[in-house]
Coordinates of C-alpha atoms and ligand atoms in Angstrom, one line a residue:
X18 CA 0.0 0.0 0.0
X19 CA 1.2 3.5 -0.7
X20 CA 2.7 5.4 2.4
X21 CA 0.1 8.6 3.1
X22 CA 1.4 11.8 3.2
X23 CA 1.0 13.8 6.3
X24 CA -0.9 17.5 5.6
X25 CA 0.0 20.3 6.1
X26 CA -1.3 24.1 6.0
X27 CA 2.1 26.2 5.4
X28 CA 2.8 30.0 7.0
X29 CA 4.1 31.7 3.3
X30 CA 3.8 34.6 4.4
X31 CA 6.7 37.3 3.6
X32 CA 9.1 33.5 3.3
X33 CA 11.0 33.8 0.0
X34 CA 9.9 30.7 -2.4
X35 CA 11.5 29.6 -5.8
X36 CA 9.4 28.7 -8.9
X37 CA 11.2 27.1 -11.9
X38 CA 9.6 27.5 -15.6
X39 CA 8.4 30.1 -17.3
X40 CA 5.2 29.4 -18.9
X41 CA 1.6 29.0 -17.9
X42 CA 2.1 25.7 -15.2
X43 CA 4.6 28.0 -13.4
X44 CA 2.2 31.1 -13.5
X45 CA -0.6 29.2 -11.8
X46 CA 2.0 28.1 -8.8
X47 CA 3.2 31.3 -9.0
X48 CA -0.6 32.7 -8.6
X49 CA -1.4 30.8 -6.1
X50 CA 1.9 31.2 -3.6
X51 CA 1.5 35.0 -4.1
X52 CA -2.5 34.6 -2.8
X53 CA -1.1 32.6 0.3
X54 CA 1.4 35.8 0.9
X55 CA 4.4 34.1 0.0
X56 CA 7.5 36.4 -1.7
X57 CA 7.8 34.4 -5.6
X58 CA 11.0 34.1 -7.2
X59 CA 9.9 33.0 -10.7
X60 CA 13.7 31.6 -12.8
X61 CA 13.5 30.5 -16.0
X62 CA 15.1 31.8 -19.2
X63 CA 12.1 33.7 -20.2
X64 CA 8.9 34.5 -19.3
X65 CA 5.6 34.4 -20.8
X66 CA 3.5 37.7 -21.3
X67 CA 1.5 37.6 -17.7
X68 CA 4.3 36.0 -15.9
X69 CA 6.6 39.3 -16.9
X70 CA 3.8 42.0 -16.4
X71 CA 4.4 40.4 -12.7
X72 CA 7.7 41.1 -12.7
X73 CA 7.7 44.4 -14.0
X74 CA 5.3 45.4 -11.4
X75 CA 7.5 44.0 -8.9
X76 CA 5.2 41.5 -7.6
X77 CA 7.4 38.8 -8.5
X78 CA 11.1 38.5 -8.8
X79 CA 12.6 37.3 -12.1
X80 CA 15.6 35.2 -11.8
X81 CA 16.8 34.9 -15.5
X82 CA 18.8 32.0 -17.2
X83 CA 18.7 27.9 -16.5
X84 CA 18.4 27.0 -13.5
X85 CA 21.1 27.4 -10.8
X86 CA 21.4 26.3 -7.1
X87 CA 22.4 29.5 -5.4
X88 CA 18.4 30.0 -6.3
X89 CA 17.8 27.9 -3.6
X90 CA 19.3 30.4 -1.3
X91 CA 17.0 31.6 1.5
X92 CA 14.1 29.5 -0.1
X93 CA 11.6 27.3 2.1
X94 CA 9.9 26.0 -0.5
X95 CA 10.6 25.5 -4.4
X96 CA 8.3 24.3 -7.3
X97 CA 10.0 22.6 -10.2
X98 CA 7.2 23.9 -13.3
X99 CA 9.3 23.4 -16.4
X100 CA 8.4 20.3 -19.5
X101 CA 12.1 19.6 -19.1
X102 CA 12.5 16.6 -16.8
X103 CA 16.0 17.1 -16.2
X104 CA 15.2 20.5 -15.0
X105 CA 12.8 19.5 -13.2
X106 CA 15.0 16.3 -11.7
X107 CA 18.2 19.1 -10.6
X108 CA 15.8 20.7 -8.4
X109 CA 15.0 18.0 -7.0
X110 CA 18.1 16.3 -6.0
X111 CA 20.0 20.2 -4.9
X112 CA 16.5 21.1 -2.8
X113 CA 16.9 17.6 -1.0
X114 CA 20.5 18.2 0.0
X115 CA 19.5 21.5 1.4
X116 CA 16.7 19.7 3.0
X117 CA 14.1 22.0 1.4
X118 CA 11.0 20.5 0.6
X119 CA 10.4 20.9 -3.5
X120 CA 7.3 20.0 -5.4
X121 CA 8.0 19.1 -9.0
X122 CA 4.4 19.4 -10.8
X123 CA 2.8 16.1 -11.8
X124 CA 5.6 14.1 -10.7
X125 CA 4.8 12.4 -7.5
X126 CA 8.0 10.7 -7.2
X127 CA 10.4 13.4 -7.9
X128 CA 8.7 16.0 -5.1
X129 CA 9.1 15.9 -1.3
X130 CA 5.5 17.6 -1.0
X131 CA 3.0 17.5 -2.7
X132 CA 0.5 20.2 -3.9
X133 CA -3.5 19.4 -3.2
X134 CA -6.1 20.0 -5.0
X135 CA -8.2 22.5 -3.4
X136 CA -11.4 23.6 -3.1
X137 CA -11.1 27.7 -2.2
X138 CA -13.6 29.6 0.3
X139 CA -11.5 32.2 1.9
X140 CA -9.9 31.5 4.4
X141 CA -11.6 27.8 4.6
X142 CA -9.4 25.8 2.7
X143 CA -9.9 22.2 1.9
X144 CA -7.3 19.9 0.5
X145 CA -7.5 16.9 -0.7
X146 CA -4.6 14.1 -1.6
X147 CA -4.5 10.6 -2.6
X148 CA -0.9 10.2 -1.7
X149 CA 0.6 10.3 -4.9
X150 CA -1.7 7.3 -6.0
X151 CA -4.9 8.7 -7.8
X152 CA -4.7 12.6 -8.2
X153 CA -7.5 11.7 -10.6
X154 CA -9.3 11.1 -7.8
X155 CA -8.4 13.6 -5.8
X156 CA -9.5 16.2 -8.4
X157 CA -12.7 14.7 -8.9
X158 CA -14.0 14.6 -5.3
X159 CA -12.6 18.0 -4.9
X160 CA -15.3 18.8 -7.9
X161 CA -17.6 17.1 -5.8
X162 CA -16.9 19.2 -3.1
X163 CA -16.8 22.4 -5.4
X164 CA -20.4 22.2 -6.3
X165 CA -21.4 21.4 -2.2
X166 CA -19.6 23.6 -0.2
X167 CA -21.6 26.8 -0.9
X168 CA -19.8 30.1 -1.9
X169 CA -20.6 32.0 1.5
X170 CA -18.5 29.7 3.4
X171 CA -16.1 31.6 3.4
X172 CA -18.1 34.7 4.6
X173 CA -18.9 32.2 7.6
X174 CA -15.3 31.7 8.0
X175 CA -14.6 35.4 8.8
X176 CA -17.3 36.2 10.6
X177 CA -16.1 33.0 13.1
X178 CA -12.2 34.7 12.7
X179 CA -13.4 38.0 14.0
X180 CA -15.8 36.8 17.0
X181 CA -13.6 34.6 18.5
X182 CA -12.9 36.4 21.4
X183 CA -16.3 36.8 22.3
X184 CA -17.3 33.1 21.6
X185 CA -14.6 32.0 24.1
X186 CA -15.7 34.7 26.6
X187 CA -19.3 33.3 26.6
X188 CA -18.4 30.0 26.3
X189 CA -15.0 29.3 28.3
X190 CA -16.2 25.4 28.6
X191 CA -15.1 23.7 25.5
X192 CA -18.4 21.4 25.8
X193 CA -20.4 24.2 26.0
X194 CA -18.5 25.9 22.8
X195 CA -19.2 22.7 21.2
X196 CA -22.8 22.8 21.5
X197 CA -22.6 26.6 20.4
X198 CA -21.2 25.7 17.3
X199 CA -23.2 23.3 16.5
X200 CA -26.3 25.0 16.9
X201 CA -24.8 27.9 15.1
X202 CA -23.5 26.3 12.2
X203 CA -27.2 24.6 12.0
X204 CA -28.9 27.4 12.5
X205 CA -30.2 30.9 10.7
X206 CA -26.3 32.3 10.7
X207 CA -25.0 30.5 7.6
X208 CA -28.4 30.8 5.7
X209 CA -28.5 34.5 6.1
X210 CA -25.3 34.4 4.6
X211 CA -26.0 32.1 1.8
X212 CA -29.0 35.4 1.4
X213 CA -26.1 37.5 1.4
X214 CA -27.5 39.4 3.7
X215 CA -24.4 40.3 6.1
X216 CA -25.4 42.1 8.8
X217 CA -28.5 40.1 9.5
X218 CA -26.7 37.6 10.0
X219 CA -23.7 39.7 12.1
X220 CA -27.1 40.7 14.2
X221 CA -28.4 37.2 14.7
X222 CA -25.0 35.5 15.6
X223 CA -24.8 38.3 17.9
X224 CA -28.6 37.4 19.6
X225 CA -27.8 33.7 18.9
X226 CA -24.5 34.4 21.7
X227 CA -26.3 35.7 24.4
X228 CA -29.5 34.1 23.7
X229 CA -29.4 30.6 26.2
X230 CA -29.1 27.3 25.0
X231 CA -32.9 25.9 24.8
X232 CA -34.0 28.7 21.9
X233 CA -32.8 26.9 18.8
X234 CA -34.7 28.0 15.7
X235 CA -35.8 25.8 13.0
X236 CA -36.7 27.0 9.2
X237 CA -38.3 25.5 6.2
X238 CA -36.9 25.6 2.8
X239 CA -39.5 25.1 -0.1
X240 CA -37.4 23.3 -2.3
X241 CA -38.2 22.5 -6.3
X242 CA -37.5 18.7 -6.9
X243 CA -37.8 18.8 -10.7
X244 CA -39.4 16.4 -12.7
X245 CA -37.3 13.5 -12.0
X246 CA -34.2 13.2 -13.2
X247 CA -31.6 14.2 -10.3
X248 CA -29.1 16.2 -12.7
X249 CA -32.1 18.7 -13.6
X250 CA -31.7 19.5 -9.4
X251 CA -30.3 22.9 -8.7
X252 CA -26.8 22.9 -6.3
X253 CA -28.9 25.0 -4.0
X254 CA -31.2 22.1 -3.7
X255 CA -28.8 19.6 -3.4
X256 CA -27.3 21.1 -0.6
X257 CA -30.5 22.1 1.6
X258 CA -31.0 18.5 0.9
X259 CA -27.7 17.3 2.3
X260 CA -28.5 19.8 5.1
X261 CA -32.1 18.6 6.1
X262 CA -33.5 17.4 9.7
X263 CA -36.8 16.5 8.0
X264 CA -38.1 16.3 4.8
X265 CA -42.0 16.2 3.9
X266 CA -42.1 15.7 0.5
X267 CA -44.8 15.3 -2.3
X268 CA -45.8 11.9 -3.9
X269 CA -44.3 13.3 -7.5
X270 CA -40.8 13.6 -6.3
X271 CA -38.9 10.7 -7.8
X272 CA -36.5 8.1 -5.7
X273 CA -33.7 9.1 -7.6
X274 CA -33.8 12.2 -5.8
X275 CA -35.0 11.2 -2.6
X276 CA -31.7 9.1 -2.6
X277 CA -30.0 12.5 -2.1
X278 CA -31.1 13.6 1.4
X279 CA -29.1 13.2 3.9
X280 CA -28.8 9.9 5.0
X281 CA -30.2 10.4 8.7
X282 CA -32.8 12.8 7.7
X283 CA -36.2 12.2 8.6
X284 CA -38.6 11.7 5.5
X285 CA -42.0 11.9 5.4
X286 CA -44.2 11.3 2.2
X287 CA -47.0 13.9 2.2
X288 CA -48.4 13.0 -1.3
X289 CA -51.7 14.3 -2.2
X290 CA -54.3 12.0 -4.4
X291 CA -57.0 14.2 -6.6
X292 CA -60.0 14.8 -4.2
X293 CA -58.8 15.2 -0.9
X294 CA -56.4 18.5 -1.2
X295 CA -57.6 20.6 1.0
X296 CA -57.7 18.7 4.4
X297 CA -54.0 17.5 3.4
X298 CA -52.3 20.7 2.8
X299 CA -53.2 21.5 6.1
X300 CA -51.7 18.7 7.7
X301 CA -48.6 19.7 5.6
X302 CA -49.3 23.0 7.1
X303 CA -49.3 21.4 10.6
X304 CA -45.9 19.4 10.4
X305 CA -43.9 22.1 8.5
X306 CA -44.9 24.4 11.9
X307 CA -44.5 21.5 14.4
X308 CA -40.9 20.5 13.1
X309 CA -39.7 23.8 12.6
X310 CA -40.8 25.0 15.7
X311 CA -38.9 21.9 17.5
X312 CA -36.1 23.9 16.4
X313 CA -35.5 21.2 13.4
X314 CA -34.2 22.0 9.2
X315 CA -37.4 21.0 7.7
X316 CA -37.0 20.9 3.5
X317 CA -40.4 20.8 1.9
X318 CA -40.2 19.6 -1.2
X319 CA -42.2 19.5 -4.6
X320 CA -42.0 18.3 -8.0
X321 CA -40.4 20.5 -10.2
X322 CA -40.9 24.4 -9.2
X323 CA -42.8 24.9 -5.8
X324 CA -44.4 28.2 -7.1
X325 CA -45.9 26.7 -10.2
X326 CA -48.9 25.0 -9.6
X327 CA -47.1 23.7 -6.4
X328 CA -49.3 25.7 -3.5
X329 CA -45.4 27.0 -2.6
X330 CA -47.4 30.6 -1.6
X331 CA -49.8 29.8 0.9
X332 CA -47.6 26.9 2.4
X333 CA -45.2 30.2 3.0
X334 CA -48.1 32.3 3.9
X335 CA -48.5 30.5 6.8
X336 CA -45.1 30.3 7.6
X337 CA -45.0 33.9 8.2
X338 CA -48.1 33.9 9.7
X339 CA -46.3 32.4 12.3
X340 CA -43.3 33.8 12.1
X341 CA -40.9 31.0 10.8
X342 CA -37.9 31.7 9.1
X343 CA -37.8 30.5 5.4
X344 CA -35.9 30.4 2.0
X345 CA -37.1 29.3 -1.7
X346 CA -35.3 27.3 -3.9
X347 CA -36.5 27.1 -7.4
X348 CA -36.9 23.7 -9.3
X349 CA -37.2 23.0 -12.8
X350 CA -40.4 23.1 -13.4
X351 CA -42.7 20.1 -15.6
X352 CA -43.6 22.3 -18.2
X353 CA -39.6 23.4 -18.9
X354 CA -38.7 19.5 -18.5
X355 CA -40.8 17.7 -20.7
X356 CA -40.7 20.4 -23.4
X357 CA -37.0 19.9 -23.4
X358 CA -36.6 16.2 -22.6
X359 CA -39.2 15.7 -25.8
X360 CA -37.8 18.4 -28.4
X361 CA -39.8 20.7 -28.3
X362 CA -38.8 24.0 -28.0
X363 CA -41.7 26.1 -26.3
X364 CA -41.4 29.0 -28.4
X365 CA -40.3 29.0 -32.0
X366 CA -39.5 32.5 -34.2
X367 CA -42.3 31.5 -36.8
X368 CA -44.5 29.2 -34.9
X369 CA -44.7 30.4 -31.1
X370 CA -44.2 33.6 -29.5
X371 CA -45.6 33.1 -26.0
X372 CA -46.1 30.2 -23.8
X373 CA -48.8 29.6 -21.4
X374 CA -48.5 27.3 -18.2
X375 CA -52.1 26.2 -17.5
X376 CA -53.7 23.7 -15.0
X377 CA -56.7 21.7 -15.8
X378 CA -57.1 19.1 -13.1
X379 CA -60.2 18.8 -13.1
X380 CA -63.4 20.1 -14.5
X381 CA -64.3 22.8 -12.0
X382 CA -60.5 24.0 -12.8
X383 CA -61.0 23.8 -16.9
X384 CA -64.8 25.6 -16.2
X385 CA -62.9 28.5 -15.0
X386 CA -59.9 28.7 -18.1
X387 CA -60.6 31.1 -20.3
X388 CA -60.8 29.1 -23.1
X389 CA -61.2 32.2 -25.6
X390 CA -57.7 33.1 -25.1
X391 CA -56.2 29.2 -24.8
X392 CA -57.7 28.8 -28.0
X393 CA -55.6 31.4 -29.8
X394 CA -53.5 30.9 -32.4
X395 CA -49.3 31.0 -32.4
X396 CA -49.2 30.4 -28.6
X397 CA -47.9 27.6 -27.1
X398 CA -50.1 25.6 -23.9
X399 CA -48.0 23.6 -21.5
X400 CA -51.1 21.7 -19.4
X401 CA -50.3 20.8 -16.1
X402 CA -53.5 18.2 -15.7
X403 CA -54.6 14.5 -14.9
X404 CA -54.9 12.2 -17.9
X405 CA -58.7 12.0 -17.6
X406 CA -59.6 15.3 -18.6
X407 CA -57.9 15.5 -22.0
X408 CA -60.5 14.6 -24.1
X409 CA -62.9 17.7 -22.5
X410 CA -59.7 20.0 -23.1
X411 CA -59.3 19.3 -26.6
X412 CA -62.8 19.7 -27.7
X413 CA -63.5 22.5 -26.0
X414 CA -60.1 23.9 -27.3
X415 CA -61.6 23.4 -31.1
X416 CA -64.8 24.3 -30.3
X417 CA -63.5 28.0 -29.3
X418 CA -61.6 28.0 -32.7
X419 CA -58.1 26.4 -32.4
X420 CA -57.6 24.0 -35.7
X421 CA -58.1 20.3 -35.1
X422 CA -55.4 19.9 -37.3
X423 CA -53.2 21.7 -34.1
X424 CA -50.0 19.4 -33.1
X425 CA -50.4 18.3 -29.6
X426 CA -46.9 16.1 -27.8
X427 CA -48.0 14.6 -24.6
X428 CA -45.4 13.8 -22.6
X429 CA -45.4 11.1 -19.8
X430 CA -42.5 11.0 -16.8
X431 CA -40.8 13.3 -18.5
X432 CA -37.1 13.2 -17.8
X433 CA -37.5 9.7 -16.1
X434 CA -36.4 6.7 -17.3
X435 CA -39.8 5.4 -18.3
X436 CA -40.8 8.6 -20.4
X437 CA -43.1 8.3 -23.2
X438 CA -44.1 10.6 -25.7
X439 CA -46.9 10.6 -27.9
X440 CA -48.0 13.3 -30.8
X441 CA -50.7 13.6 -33.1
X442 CA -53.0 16.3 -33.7
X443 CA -55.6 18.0 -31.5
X444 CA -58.8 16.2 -32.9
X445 CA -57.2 13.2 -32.2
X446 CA -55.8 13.8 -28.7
X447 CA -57.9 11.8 -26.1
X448 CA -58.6 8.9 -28.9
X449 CA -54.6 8.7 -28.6
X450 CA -53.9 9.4 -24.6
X451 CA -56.7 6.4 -24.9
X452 CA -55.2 4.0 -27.2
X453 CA -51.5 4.6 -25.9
X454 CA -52.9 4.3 -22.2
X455 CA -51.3 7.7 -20.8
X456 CA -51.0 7.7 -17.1
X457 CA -50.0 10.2 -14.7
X458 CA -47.8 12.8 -14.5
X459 CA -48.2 14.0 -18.0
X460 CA -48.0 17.3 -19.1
X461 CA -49.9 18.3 -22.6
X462 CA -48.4 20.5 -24.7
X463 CA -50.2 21.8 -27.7
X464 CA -49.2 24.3 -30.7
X465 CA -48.0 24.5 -33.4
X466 CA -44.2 23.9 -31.9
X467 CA -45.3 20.2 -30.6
X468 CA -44.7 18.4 -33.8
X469 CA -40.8 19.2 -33.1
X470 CA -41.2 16.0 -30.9
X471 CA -40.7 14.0 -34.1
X472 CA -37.9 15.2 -35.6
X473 CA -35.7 16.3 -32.1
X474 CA -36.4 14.0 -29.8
X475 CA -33.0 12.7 -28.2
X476 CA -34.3 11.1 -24.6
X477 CA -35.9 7.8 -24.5
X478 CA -38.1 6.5 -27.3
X479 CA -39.4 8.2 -30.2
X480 CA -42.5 9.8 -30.1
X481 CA -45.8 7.0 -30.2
X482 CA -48.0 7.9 -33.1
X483 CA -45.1 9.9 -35.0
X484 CA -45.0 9.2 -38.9
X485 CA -43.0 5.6 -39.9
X486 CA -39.5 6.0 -40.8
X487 CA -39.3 6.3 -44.3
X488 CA -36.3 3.4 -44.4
X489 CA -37.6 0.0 -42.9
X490 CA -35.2 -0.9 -40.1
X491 CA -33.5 -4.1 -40.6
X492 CA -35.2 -7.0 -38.6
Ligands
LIG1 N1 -45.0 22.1 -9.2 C1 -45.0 21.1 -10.3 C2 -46.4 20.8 -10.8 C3 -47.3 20.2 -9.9 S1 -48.9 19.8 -10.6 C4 -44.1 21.6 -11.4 O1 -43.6 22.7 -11.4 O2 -43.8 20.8 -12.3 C5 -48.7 18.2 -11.1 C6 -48.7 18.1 -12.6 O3 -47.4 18.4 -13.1 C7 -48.9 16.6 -13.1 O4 -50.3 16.3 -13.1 C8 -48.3 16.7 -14.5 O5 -49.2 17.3 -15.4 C9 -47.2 17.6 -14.3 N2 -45.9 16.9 -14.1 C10 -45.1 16.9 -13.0 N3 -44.0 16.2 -13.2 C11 -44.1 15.6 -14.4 C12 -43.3 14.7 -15.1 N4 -42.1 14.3 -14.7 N5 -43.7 14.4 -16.4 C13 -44.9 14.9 -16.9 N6 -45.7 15.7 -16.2 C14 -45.3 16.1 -15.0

């Protein structure tokens, strides 16, 4: 097994380091070393153009010509950044007898350290190193990382640097610190942050300090889901996931994404069947107040957007009502999805120059459309709606004008593994849904722009009902 390599965090400030090479490897190191404070002597026999606007500003120091030991002098650290191994190699070999540690870039072997990949907030620095052995690893988990460890941690960071004092004045007791952190680090301080809102946050860390220990606050994020897929899921989202104490979430969010949460989250299905709506959402009301009140991270979360046909207001309605603390995170909505995971671009230059996004649940909701204005021409209509009304939606849709000739695309889990598409034309829309058995969650979409499905689709199947191909495949 390889040997690991012991971290380490170095002090660079004002300490004299040498880099070797000239070209752009060498300017990143250099980059870098100056950003930890360190003074960069750059030697090579030239430089390249942003490399020598450093030194004529003075901010590095040029050492010109092939390299030579005496550049070793006064160094703690060197970096051996040229494509010439041999180079590279003398560095090496005259840093060890000087016992300096030298890193040669992308050779392992050759270097004494070794320098991590990174992932950068401020003064929260993370490093990661497979010892030499797989620094494709390394760099991939550190992209992992990247896209979870939210931008404002560093901002956190700070704030933390500057109030120590007063952290260990109110808390002299490590255990006691302890449990300050940890509700701090849970609590409203780092999501005020994330809200870039600064001194909010400087004035709740300040209340959170002197407040005692048994007034923990909890929050609720309404978080968009998407339709399915788990790439279509925002970074926000991903991370209030990986963040949650409780999740209530809709029936229409898919597995794939509930596989996310965090592991020891506590989830808790709050799907709503056709008919019973009301007295359900406000149950959901009930637990999103009775969690966050226990003081808990409570993530509600919908299928695709939570304010698009999602009842995101009045679940935060409520929430202010009663004075919890909450955040939004938009999701990708079904309409946006299925249009795009079918090929069909919503609006077209010569076909489509507005979209609407309608629901038609059920009858009482399509009595109230206003079907005078759905049925207008070069508009698209993304219908958010069970299967069973289709066929009332399309005639009444013709009957107010629109042609029967009118491509419809229905599309059926979109962005899911078992989507289905089918297309035809308006006249011939619930005969279709009918003969293809559509279930639920479909969206309809119908204009001009639907018949794209046939010739763009890329995901899954090709559309049901689109023309034959005009070459017979080979049995
Ligand atoms: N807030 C959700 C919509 C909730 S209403 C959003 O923004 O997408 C539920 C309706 O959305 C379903 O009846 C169906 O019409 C549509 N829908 C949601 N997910 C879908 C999916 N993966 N494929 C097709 N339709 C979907």
């Amino acid at each position: 097994m390889a040997q690991p390599l012991f971290p380490v965090f170095a002090d660079l400030r004002g300490r004299p380091v040498l880099v070797v090479g000239g070209g752009t490897v060498a300017l990143r190191k250099a980059t870098a070393l100056r950003e930890a404070g360190a003074l960069v002597r750059v030697g090579a026999p030239e430089l390249n153009a942003e490399l020598a606007a450093l030194a004529d500003t003075g901010e590095i120091e040029h050492l010109p010509g092939r390299f030579a030991p005496h550049w070793l002098d006064d160094v703690w650290l060197a970096v051996a950044a040229t494509d010439d191994e041999d180079v590279n190699r003398a560095v090496a070999e005259e840093g060890q007898a000087r016992r300096l540690w030298v890193n040669v870039v992308d050779d392992a072997r050759a270097s004494s350290v070794q320098i991590p990949a990174r992932v950068d907030r401020g003064p929260l620095q993370v490093a990661i190193s497979s010892s030499g052995t797989a620094p494709m690893l390394a760099r991939h988990l550190r992209e992992t990382l990247e896209s979870q460890l939210d931008a404002s941690l560093g901002d956190l960071a700070e704030l933390l640097g500057r109030e120590r004092d007063r952290i260990r004045t109110r808390f002299p007791q490590i255990n006691a610190r302890r449990r300050f952190f940890d509700r701090l680090l849970r609590g409203r301080v780092p999501a005020l942050l994330r809200r870039r809102q600064r001194l909010a946050a400087e004035h709740e860390f300040s209340a959170q300090l002197s407040a005692d220990a048994s007034s923990a606050r909890g929050s609720v994020a309404l978080v968009g889901a998407g339709p399915g897929d788990p790439g279509l899921l925002t970074l926000r989202a991903l991370r209030v996931l990986n963040e949650a104490d409780v999740i209530l979430h809709d029936r229409l969010v898919s597995s794939e994404v509930l596989q996310l949460v965090r592991r020891d989250a506590q989830r808790i299905e709050v799907g709503k069947q056709a008919g019973n709506h009301h007295a359900t959402q406000d149950q959901i009301h009930a637990l999103m107040l009775e969690h966050a009140r226990a003081g808990k991270r409570v993530v509600r979360l919908k299928g695709g957007d939570p304010f698009v046909f999602g009842r995101g207001g009045e679940e935060l309605e409520v929430l202010r009502a009663h004075g919890i603390d909450f955040e939004v995170v938009p999701g990708i909505t079904a309409a946006l999805a299925c249009a795009a995971y079918a090929g069909v671009p919503l609006t077209h230059r010569e076909h489509a120059q507005s979209v609407r996004l309608v629901t038609a649940h059920c009858k009482q909701s399509q009595d109230t459309l206003d079907w005078q204005a759905l049925a207008l021409e070069r508009q698209t209509l993304a219908v958010y709606m069970g299967v069973a009304g289709l066929e009332g939606f399309s005639a009444r849709l013709i009957e107010h004008g629109r042609a029967p000739s009118t491509p419809f695309a229905i599309v059926e889990n979109g962005s899911r593994a078992n989507q289905r598409v089918v297309t035809g034309a308006l006249a011939d829309l619930a005969d279709l849904a009918r003969v293809h058995a559509v279930q639920s969650p479909a969206l309809l979409i119908v204009g001009e722009v639907a018949s794209f499905a046939n010739t763009l689709h890329w995901f899954g199947d090709a559309p049901l009902g689109a023309p034959a191909p005009a070459v017979a495949e080979a049995a």
